[in-house]
């Protein structure tokens, strides 16, 4: 097993508070920190880069970076063909990756006059594949950040590795599901040690969406003490539908699909091909505003071959986690429900016995969001989901 020491960030972080906002920016690189309001003006936020150190056992993938779109498409065709063994054949062993990555994030606090010391709970928000951190703060009325702030919670929405403001290392050997679990763990530890924002929140709640929910399960399994509460959105315990979703996304080489945005990225970085490739698995018409849909199309972001080849490896029961658990998924979610989360029965409640057997029934809730698809936050009924989640957290003492 080789130990590979990768990019070390040398920028100095700052521990000051901008008096005009009262938002602490400790832990962010001084030259990157900037302040802005949430879309509905219910939170004041600081955006910047947070260094996160990780040690991860990745897999060595015998997979060359594609040279053309034909080549990239053929890899997915083989990955999902009947009897395929490419996922097994591509794994040549383990590789220890030790690195410090720059992770772009938004730390948001309620703007309702609540003193910082009175805010006891931080929600760490992990987005899914093809999205970036703005999924949690899309527009007025479509902002989970606003809803959480109104309920008295701080939030930290971040770009996963290889996305948005975060570092973009090797898309095959580094940006894998394993290392993203370690980044989520690293963020939780930084909050525990009051190294982001300079305040030691009493409670840390992990909120995931889609692949972000899978990462949350992986973190709960490996580090059950990291999070005091968990909310999984756009998720069920069934991932057998994901190949259909990925093929519907028509994965395209990011640098070729949008050279103005992604032209400098290696060809192992991918994006959903076009608007149809996003609508078909993620949006259910007519339950969304076309302008909000277009916003999500315009803000699509990258994912990697490394993630696609390792996504299923981290989804195992989090047997030692015993805290509160909430599962929230759209009625017409395609990736995890094949378009009907009530057929043949409620798919969400199966998460408890299959993935969280240590959570008592009294600590568990689920909610099928009516008239909603996979991108919950971008449908008109998003507020129903927001209100349910923050009520669940309040009822569980957060």
Short mmCIF file of C-alpha atoms in Angstrom, two decimals:
data_model
loop_
_atom_site.label_atom_id
_atom_site.label_comp_id
_atom_site.label_asym_id
_atom_site.label_seq_id
_atom_site.Cartn_x
_atom_site.Cartn_y
_atom_site.Cartn_z
CA UNK A 1 0.00 0.00 0.00
CA UNK A 2 1.47 3.35 -1.01
CA UNK A 3 1.03 6.60 0.90
CA UNK A 4 0.59 9.44 -1.54
CA UNK A 5 0.90 12.91 -0.07
CA UNK A 6 -0.99 15.28 -2.33
CA UNK A 7 -1.59 19.01 -2.57
CA UNK A 8 -1.00 20.86 0.71
CA UNK A 9 -2.61 24.24 1.02
CA UNK A 10 -0.35 26.97 2.37
CA UNK A 11 -2.68 29.94 2.64
CA UNK A 12 -3.18 31.35 6.10
CA UNK A 13 -6.67 31.26 7.55
CA UNK A 14 -8.26 34.11 9.41
CA UNK A 15 -9.97 34.29 12.79
CA UNK A 16 -11.72 37.64 12.56
CA UNK A 17 -15.36 38.62 12.66
CA UNK A 18 -16.82 41.22 10.35
CA UNK A 19 -18.46 43.61 12.78
CA UNK A 20 -21.15 44.67 10.32
CA UNK A 21 -22.49 41.11 10.06
CA UNK A 22 -21.48 39.43 13.29
CA UNK A 23 -20.62 36.31 11.29
CA UNK A 24 -17.32 34.72 12.36
CA UNK A 25 -15.01 33.65 9.52
CA UNK A 26 -12.43 31.63 11.41
CA UNK A 27 -11.30 28.67 9.33
CA UNK A 28 -11.85 30.31 5.95
CA UNK A 29 -8.87 31.47 3.90
CA UNK A 30 -8.69 35.21 4.55
CA UNK A 31 -8.40 36.12 0.88
CA UNK A 32 -11.50 34.13 -0.10
CA UNK A 33 -14.02 35.07 2.59
CA UNK A 34 -16.92 37.24 1.44
CA UNK A 35 -20.36 37.97 2.84
CA UNK A 36 -23.80 37.79 1.26
CA UNK A 37 -27.47 37.29 2.25
CA UNK A 38 -29.39 34.12 1.48
CA UNK A 39 -31.85 34.29 -1.41
CA UNK A 40 -34.80 35.10 0.84
CA UNK A 41 -32.70 37.34 3.08
CA UNK A 42 -33.37 35.19 6.16
CA UNK A 43 -29.68 34.38 6.72
CA UNK A 44 -26.37 36.19 6.52
CA UNK A 45 -23.63 34.03 5.08
CA UNK A 46 -19.89 33.91 4.67
CA UNK A 47 -18.54 32.16 1.58
CA UNK A 48 -14.98 30.96 1.23
CA UNK A 49 -12.50 28.12 1.10
CA UNK A 50 -11.98 25.85 4.11
CA UNK A 51 -8.91 23.55 4.22
CA UNK A 52 -9.91 19.98 5.10
CA UNK A 53 -7.27 17.33 5.78
CA UNK A 54 -8.11 13.71 5.03
CA UNK A 55 -6.63 10.24 5.02
CA UNK A 56 -8.56 7.92 2.72
CA UNK A 57 -8.22 4.36 1.47
CA UNK A 58 -9.19 4.80 -2.15
CA UNK A 59 -9.18 2.05 -4.73
CA UNK A 60 -6.69 1.92 -7.57
CA UNK A 61 -8.83 1.99 -10.70
CA UNK A 62 -7.45 0.41 -13.85
CA UNK A 63 -9.33 2.95 -15.92
CA UNK A 64 -7.71 5.32 -18.36
CA UNK A 65 -9.13 8.79 -18.77
CA UNK A 66 -11.36 8.84 -21.87
CA UNK A 67 -9.94 10.58 -24.91
CA UNK A 68 -13.24 11.19 -26.72
CA UNK A 69 -16.96 11.30 -25.94
CA UNK A 70 -17.31 8.01 -27.84
CA UNK A 71 -14.86 6.46 -25.40
CA UNK A 72 -16.64 7.92 -22.33
CA UNK A 73 -20.03 6.68 -23.48
CA UNK A 74 -18.64 3.20 -24.17
CA UNK A 75 -17.37 2.97 -20.58
CA UNK A 76 -20.88 3.53 -19.24
CA UNK A 77 -22.37 1.13 -21.76
CA UNK A 78 -20.04 -1.60 -20.53
CA UNK A 79 -20.52 -0.66 -16.86
CA UNK A 80 -24.27 -1.22 -17.08
CA UNK A 81 -24.51 -4.06 -19.60
CA UNK A 82 -25.88 -7.42 -18.48
CA UNK A 83 -23.21 -9.52 -16.80
CA UNK A 84 -20.69 -6.68 -16.72
CA UNK A 85 -17.56 -7.23 -14.63
CA UNK A 86 -15.76 -3.99 -15.45
CA UNK A 87 -16.34 -2.53 -11.98
CA UNK A 88 -14.66 -5.56 -10.38
CA UNK A 89 -11.90 -5.87 -12.99
CA UNK A 90 -11.02 -2.19 -12.69
CA UNK A 91 -10.15 -2.43 -8.98
CA UNK A 92 -6.47 -3.26 -8.54
CA UNK A 93 -6.19 -2.77 -4.78
CA UNK A 94 -6.08 0.07 -2.28
CA UNK A 95 -4.21 3.35 -2.32
CA UNK A 96 -3.78 5.60 0.71
CA UNK A 97 -4.45 9.23 -0.14
CA UNK A 98 -3.38 11.79 2.43
CA UNK A 99 -4.10 15.36 1.47
CA UNK A 100 -5.47 18.73 2.44
CA UNK A 101 -8.11 20.00 0.05
CA UNK A 102 -9.68 23.41 -0.33
CA UNK A 103 -13.45 22.98 0.13
CA UNK A 104 -15.77 25.80 -0.90
CA UNK A 105 -18.56 26.44 1.55
CA UNK A 106 -21.24 28.83 2.79
CA UNK A 107 -21.66 29.26 6.54
CA UNK A 108 -25.06 30.88 7.14
CA UNK A 109 -26.57 32.17 10.38
CA UNK A 110 -30.11 33.39 11.09
CA UNK A 111 -30.63 37.05 10.34
CA UNK A 112 -33.46 37.47 12.85
CA UNK A 113 -31.31 38.94 15.60
CA UNK A 114 -30.57 35.65 17.32
CA UNK A 115 -27.22 35.98 19.18
CA UNK A 116 -24.55 33.65 17.82
CA UNK A 117 -24.14 32.05 21.25
CA UNK A 118 -27.83 31.09 21.21
CA UNK A 119 -27.49 29.08 18.00
CA UNK A 120 -26.80 25.55 19.20
CA UNK A 121 -27.24 23.49 16.03
CA UNK A 122 -25.38 23.56 12.71
CA UNK A 123 -26.72 21.63 9.72
CA UNK A 124 -24.02 20.38 7.32
CA UNK A 125 -25.56 20.18 3.84
CA UNK A 126 -24.16 17.74 1.25
CA UNK A 127 -25.47 18.00 -2.32
CA UNK A 128 -25.87 15.28 -4.93
CA UNK A 129 -24.29 14.42 -8.30
CA UNK A 130 -24.45 17.14 -10.93
CA UNK A 131 -25.32 19.80 -8.38
CA UNK A 132 -23.32 22.24 -6.27
CA UNK A 133 -23.93 24.01 -2.96
CA UNK A 134 -26.42 26.53 -4.40
CA UNK A 135 -28.99 23.69 -4.52
CA UNK A 136 -29.67 24.55 -0.88
CA UNK A 137 -30.30 28.25 -1.65
CA UNK A 138 -31.84 28.45 -5.13
CA UNK A 139 -34.25 31.40 -4.97
CA UNK A 140 -36.75 33.02 -2.58
CA UNK A 141 -39.23 30.29 -1.65
CA UNK A 142 -36.79 27.62 -2.85
CA UNK A 143 -34.14 28.03 -0.18
CA UNK A 144 -33.55 25.42 2.50
CA UNK A 145 -31.01 27.81 4.00
CA UNK A 146 -33.77 30.40 4.50
CA UNK A 147 -36.10 27.85 6.05
CA UNK A 148 -33.45 26.58 8.45
CA UNK A 149 -32.48 30.13 9.43
CA UNK A 150 -36.11 31.03 10.13
CA UNK A 151 -36.26 27.99 12.42
CA UNK A 152 -33.13 29.17 14.26
CA UNK A 153 -30.49 26.90 12.68
CA UNK A 154 -27.09 27.64 11.22
CA UNK A 155 -26.16 25.84 7.98
CA UNK A 156 -22.98 24.97 6.17
CA UNK A 157 -23.52 24.07 2.51
CA UNK A 158 -20.36 22.98 0.75
CA UNK A 159 -19.18 21.96 -2.70
CA UNK A 160 -18.11 18.32 -2.74
CA UNK A 161 -14.59 17.58 -3.92
CA UNK A 162 -14.30 18.19 -7.68
CA UNK A 163 -17.26 20.59 -7.70
CA UNK A 164 -17.66 24.37 -7.81
CA UNK A 165 -15.21 26.25 -5.60
CA UNK A 166 -13.62 23.10 -4.20
CA UNK A 167 -10.38 21.60 -5.49
CA UNK A 168 -10.48 19.47 -8.64
CA UNK A 169 -7.89 16.69 -8.23
CA UNK A 170 -7.56 13.49 -10.30
CA UNK A 171 -11.13 12.51 -11.28
CA UNK A 172 -10.44 8.78 -11.38
CA UNK A 173 -7.93 7.97 -8.65
CA UNK A 174 -8.79 10.71 -6.10
CA UNK A 175 -12.38 11.94 -6.42
CA UNK A 176 -14.03 8.76 -5.21
CA UNK A 177 -16.84 8.11 -2.73
CA UNK A 178 -14.36 6.96 -0.07
CA UNK A 179 -12.51 10.27 0.09
CA UNK A 180 -15.76 12.23 0.11
CA UNK A 181 -16.87 10.35 3.25
CA UNK A 182 -13.58 11.43 4.83
CA UNK A 183 -14.18 15.06 3.83
CA UNK A 184 -17.62 14.97 5.46
CA UNK A 185 -15.99 13.50 8.57
CA UNK A 186 -13.31 16.19 8.44
CA UNK A 187 -15.91 18.96 8.30
CA UNK A 188 -17.76 17.50 11.30
CA UNK A 189 -14.51 17.39 13.24
CA UNK A 190 -13.70 21.00 12.37
CA UNK A 191 -17.06 22.10 13.73
CA UNK A 192 -16.56 20.00 16.87
CA UNK A 193 -13.20 21.71 17.38
CA UNK A 194 -14.71 25.18 16.69
CA UNK A 195 -12.36 25.69 13.76
CA UNK A 196 -15.04 26.88 11.31
CA UNK A 197 -16.68 30.08 12.44
CA UNK A 198 -14.98 29.92 15.82
CA UNK A 199 -18.09 28.66 17.60
CA UNK A 200 -18.55 25.24 19.11
CA UNK A 201 -22.07 24.22 18.15
CA UNK A 202 -23.67 21.82 20.61
CA UNK A 203 -25.32 19.75 17.87
CA UNK A 204 -24.23 18.83 14.37
CA UNK A 205 -26.91 17.53 12.00
CA UNK A 206 -25.98 15.95 8.68
CA UNK A 207 -28.37 16.67 5.82
CA UNK A 208 -27.76 14.95 2.51
CA UNK A 209 -29.42 14.90 -0.89
CA UNK A 210 -29.17 11.95 -3.29
CA UNK A 211 -25.47 10.99 -3.52
CA UNK A 212 -25.00 13.35 -0.57
CA UNK A 213 -27.36 11.10 1.40
CA UNK A 214 -25.31 8.04 0.42
CA UNK A 215 -22.20 9.84 1.68
CA UNK A 216 -24.05 10.65 4.90
CA UNK A 217 -24.87 6.97 5.43
CA UNK A 218 -21.22 6.13 4.78
CA UNK A 219 -20.10 8.69 7.35
CA UNK A 220 -22.64 7.43 9.90
CA UNK A 221 -21.39 3.88 9.41
CA UNK A 222 -17.70 4.71 9.80
CA UNK A 223 -17.98 7.60 12.26
CA UNK A 224 -21.25 7.14 14.18
CA UNK A 225 -20.42 9.85 16.74
CA UNK A 226 -19.86 12.64 14.19
CA UNK A 227 -23.50 13.65 13.82
CA UNK A 228 -26.19 14.10 16.45
CA UNK A 229 -29.01 13.96 13.91
CA UNK A 230 -29.39 12.87 10.28
CA UNK A 231 -31.72 13.91 7.47
CA UNK A 232 -31.59 11.98 4.19
CA UNK A 233 -33.38 13.61 1.25
CA UNK A 234 -33.89 12.34 -2.30
CA UNK A 235 -33.10 8.86 -1.02
CA UNK A 236 -34.32 5.38 -0.20
CA UNK A 237 -32.45 2.16 0.59
CA UNK A 238 -32.78 0.98 -3.03
CA UNK A 239 -30.04 1.93 -5.51
CA UNK A 240 -30.88 -0.60 -8.22
CA UNK A 241 -32.47 2.20 -10.24
CA UNK A 242 -29.32 4.30 -10.38
CA UNK A 243 -27.99 2.77 -13.63
CA UNK A 244 -31.18 3.89 -15.42
CA UNK A 245 -30.72 7.36 -13.96
CA UNK A 246 -27.09 7.63 -14.99
CA UNK A 247 -27.89 6.54 -18.54
CA UNK A 248 -30.76 9.05 -18.65
CA UNK A 249 -28.27 11.76 -17.62
CA UNK A 250 -26.27 10.90 -20.77
CA UNK A 251 -22.94 11.66 -19.03
CA UNK A 252 -20.86 14.00 -21.14
CA UNK A 253 -17.22 15.01 -20.85
CA UNK A 254 -17.45 18.34 -19.02
CA UNK A 255 -14.66 20.02 -20.95
CA UNK A 256 -16.38 19.23 -24.27
CA UNK A 257 -19.93 19.90 -23.09
CA UNK A 258 -19.23 23.38 -21.68
CA UNK A 259 -15.66 24.40 -22.58
CA UNK A 260 -16.19 27.93 -21.28
CA UNK A 261 -16.83 26.60 -17.74
CA UNK A 262 -15.00 23.28 -17.64
CA UNK A 263 -12.49 23.45 -20.49
CA UNK A 264 -9.48 23.09 -18.19
CA UNK A 265 -10.74 19.96 -16.43
CA UNK A 266 -9.41 16.48 -17.29
CA UNK A 267 -11.72 14.32 -19.40
CA UNK A 268 -12.55 12.18 -16.36
CA UNK A 269 -14.88 14.98 -15.22
CA UNK A 270 -18.46 14.66 -16.48
CA UNK A 271 -21.72 16.63 -16.58
CA UNK A 272 -25.33 15.81 -17.37
CA UNK A 273 -25.65 16.33 -21.10
CA UNK A 274 -28.54 18.77 -21.49
CA UNK A 275 -31.88 19.99 -20.10
CA UNK A 276 -33.73 16.81 -21.07
CA UNK A 277 -31.08 14.68 -19.35
CA UNK A 278 -31.81 16.66 -16.18
CA UNK A 279 -35.61 16.83 -16.44
CA UNK A 280 -36.25 13.18 -17.21
CA UNK A 281 -34.89 11.67 -13.97
CA UNK A 282 -35.01 14.69 -11.65
CA UNK A 283 -38.03 16.94 -12.38
CA UNK A 284 -41.72 16.05 -12.59
CA UNK A 285 -43.84 18.29 -14.80
CA UNK A 286 -45.97 20.34 -14.15
CA UNK A 287 -44.86 20.65 -10.52
CA UNK A 288 -41.97 23.05 -11.10
CA UNK A 289 -41.44 26.60 -12.30
CA UNK A 290 -39.65 26.58 -15.68
CA UNK A 291 -37.44 29.47 -14.52
CA UNK A 292 -36.29 27.49 -11.47
CA UNK A 293 -35.73 24.46 -13.70
CA UNK A 294 -33.57 26.54 -16.04
CA UNK A 295 -31.62 27.84 -13.05
CA UNK A 296 -30.68 24.27 -12.16
CA UNK A 297 -29.78 23.47 -15.76
CA UNK A 298 -27.56 26.53 -15.95
CA UNK A 299 -25.86 25.68 -12.66
CA UNK A 300 -25.20 22.01 -13.39
CA UNK A 301 -21.77 20.96 -12.20
CA UNK A 302 -19.23 18.20 -12.58
CA UNK A 303 -18.90 14.66 -11.27
CA UNK A 304 -16.31 11.98 -11.94
CA UNK A 305 -15.69 8.48 -13.18
CA UNK A 306 -14.11 7.79 -9.80
CA UNK A 307 -17.41 8.51 -8.07
CA UNK A 308 -19.47 6.46 -10.52
CA UNK A 309 -17.23 3.42 -9.99
CA UNK A 310 -17.29 3.63 -6.17
CA UNK A 311 -20.75 5.01 -5.30
CA UNK A 312 -22.17 1.66 -4.19
CA UNK A 313 -19.20 0.62 -2.10
CA UNK A 314 -19.98 2.94 0.82
CA UNK A 315 -23.70 2.16 1.18
CA UNK A 316 -23.70 -0.29 4.08
CA UNK A 317 -25.75 -0.32 7.30
CA UNK A 318 -24.78 2.33 9.85
CA UNK A 319 -25.37 -0.08 12.71
CA UNK A 320 -23.73 2.00 15.45
CA UNK A 321 -25.60 5.25 14.77
CA UNK A 322 -28.50 5.68 17.22
CA UNK A 323 -29.57 9.32 16.86
CA UNK A 324 -32.68 10.81 15.23
CA UNK A 325 -33.23 10.00 11.54
CA UNK A 326 -35.51 11.66 8.99
CA UNK A 327 -35.99 10.52 5.38
CA UNK A 328 -37.59 12.97 2.94
CA UNK A 329 -38.12 12.09 -0.74
CA UNK A 330 -40.31 13.41 -3.55
CA UNK A 331 -43.46 11.52 -4.55
CA UNK A 332 -42.18 11.00 -8.10
CA UNK A 333 -38.49 10.47 -7.31
CA UNK A 334 -36.98 8.46 -10.16
CA UNK A 335 -33.42 7.51 -9.05
CA UNK A 336 -34.50 5.86 -5.80
CA UNK A 337 -38.20 5.04 -6.38
CA UNK A 338 -38.42 4.55 -10.15
CA UNK A 339 -40.97 7.36 -10.24
CA UNK A 340 -43.36 6.19 -7.49
CA UNK A 341 -42.24 6.18 -3.85
CA UNK A 342 -45.50 4.56 -2.72
CA UNK A 343 -45.28 1.48 -4.98
CA UNK A 344 -45.72 -1.27 -4.09
CA UNK A 345 -45.65 0.30 -0.62
CA UNK A 346 -43.88 3.15 1.20
CA UNK A 347 -40.24 2.95 0.11
CA UNK A 348 -38.91 5.47 2.63
CA UNK A 349 -39.71 3.55 5.80
CA UNK A 350 -37.49 0.69 4.63
CA UNK A 351 -34.41 2.83 5.28
CA UNK A 352 -34.76 2.27 9.03
CA UNK A 353 -34.48 -1.54 9.24
CA UNK A 354 -32.09 -1.93 6.31
CA UNK A 355 -29.57 0.84 6.96
CA UNK A 356 -30.16 2.16 10.51
CA UNK A 357 -31.14 -0.79 12.72
CA UNK A 358 -29.81 0.97 15.82
CA UNK A 359 -32.24 3.90 15.55
CA UNK A 360 -35.35 3.53 17.70
CA UNK A 361 -38.70 3.82 15.96
CA UNK A 362 -39.53 6.82 18.16
CA UNK A 363 -36.55 8.69 16.65
CA UNK A 364 -37.51 8.02 13.05
CA UNK A 365 -39.77 9.90 10.65
CA UNK A 366 -40.25 9.90 6.90
CA UNK A 367 -42.12 12.13 4.50
CA UNK A 368 -43.07 11.57 0.86
CA UNK A 369 -43.25 15.11 -0.51
CA UNK A 370 -46.38 15.46 -2.69
CA UNK A 371 -46.11 16.74 -6.26
CA UNK A 372 -42.33 16.59 -6.16
CA UNK A 373 -39.47 14.83 -7.91
CA UNK A 374 -35.82 14.10 -7.14
CA UNK A 375 -34.63 17.73 -7.02
CA UNK A 376 -36.89 18.42 -4.05
CA UNK A 377 -35.67 21.96 -3.42
CA UNK A 378 -36.47 23.01 -7.00
CA UNK A 379 -40.15 21.97 -7.04
CA UNK A 380 -43.04 24.17 -5.99
CA UNK A 381 -43.82 21.98 -2.97
CA UNK A 382 -40.29 22.35 -1.58
CA UNK A 383 -41.50 24.33 1.43
CA UNK A 384 -43.49 21.32 2.63
CA UNK A 385 -40.24 19.37 2.79
CA UNK A 386 -38.39 22.22 4.48
CA UNK A 387 -41.05 22.68 7.14
CA UNK A 388 -41.25 18.95 7.81
CA UNK A 389 -37.48 18.64 8.31
CA UNK A 390 -37.06 21.62 10.62
CA UNK A 391 -40.11 20.58 12.66
CA UNK A 392 -38.62 17.09 12.97
CA UNK A 393 -35.36 18.56 14.24
CA UNK A 394 -37.14 20.80 16.73
CA UNK A 395 -39.22 17.90 18.01
CA UNK A 396 -36.00 15.96 18.63
CA UNK A 397 -34.45 18.66 20.77
CA UNK A 398 -32.30 20.45 18.22
#
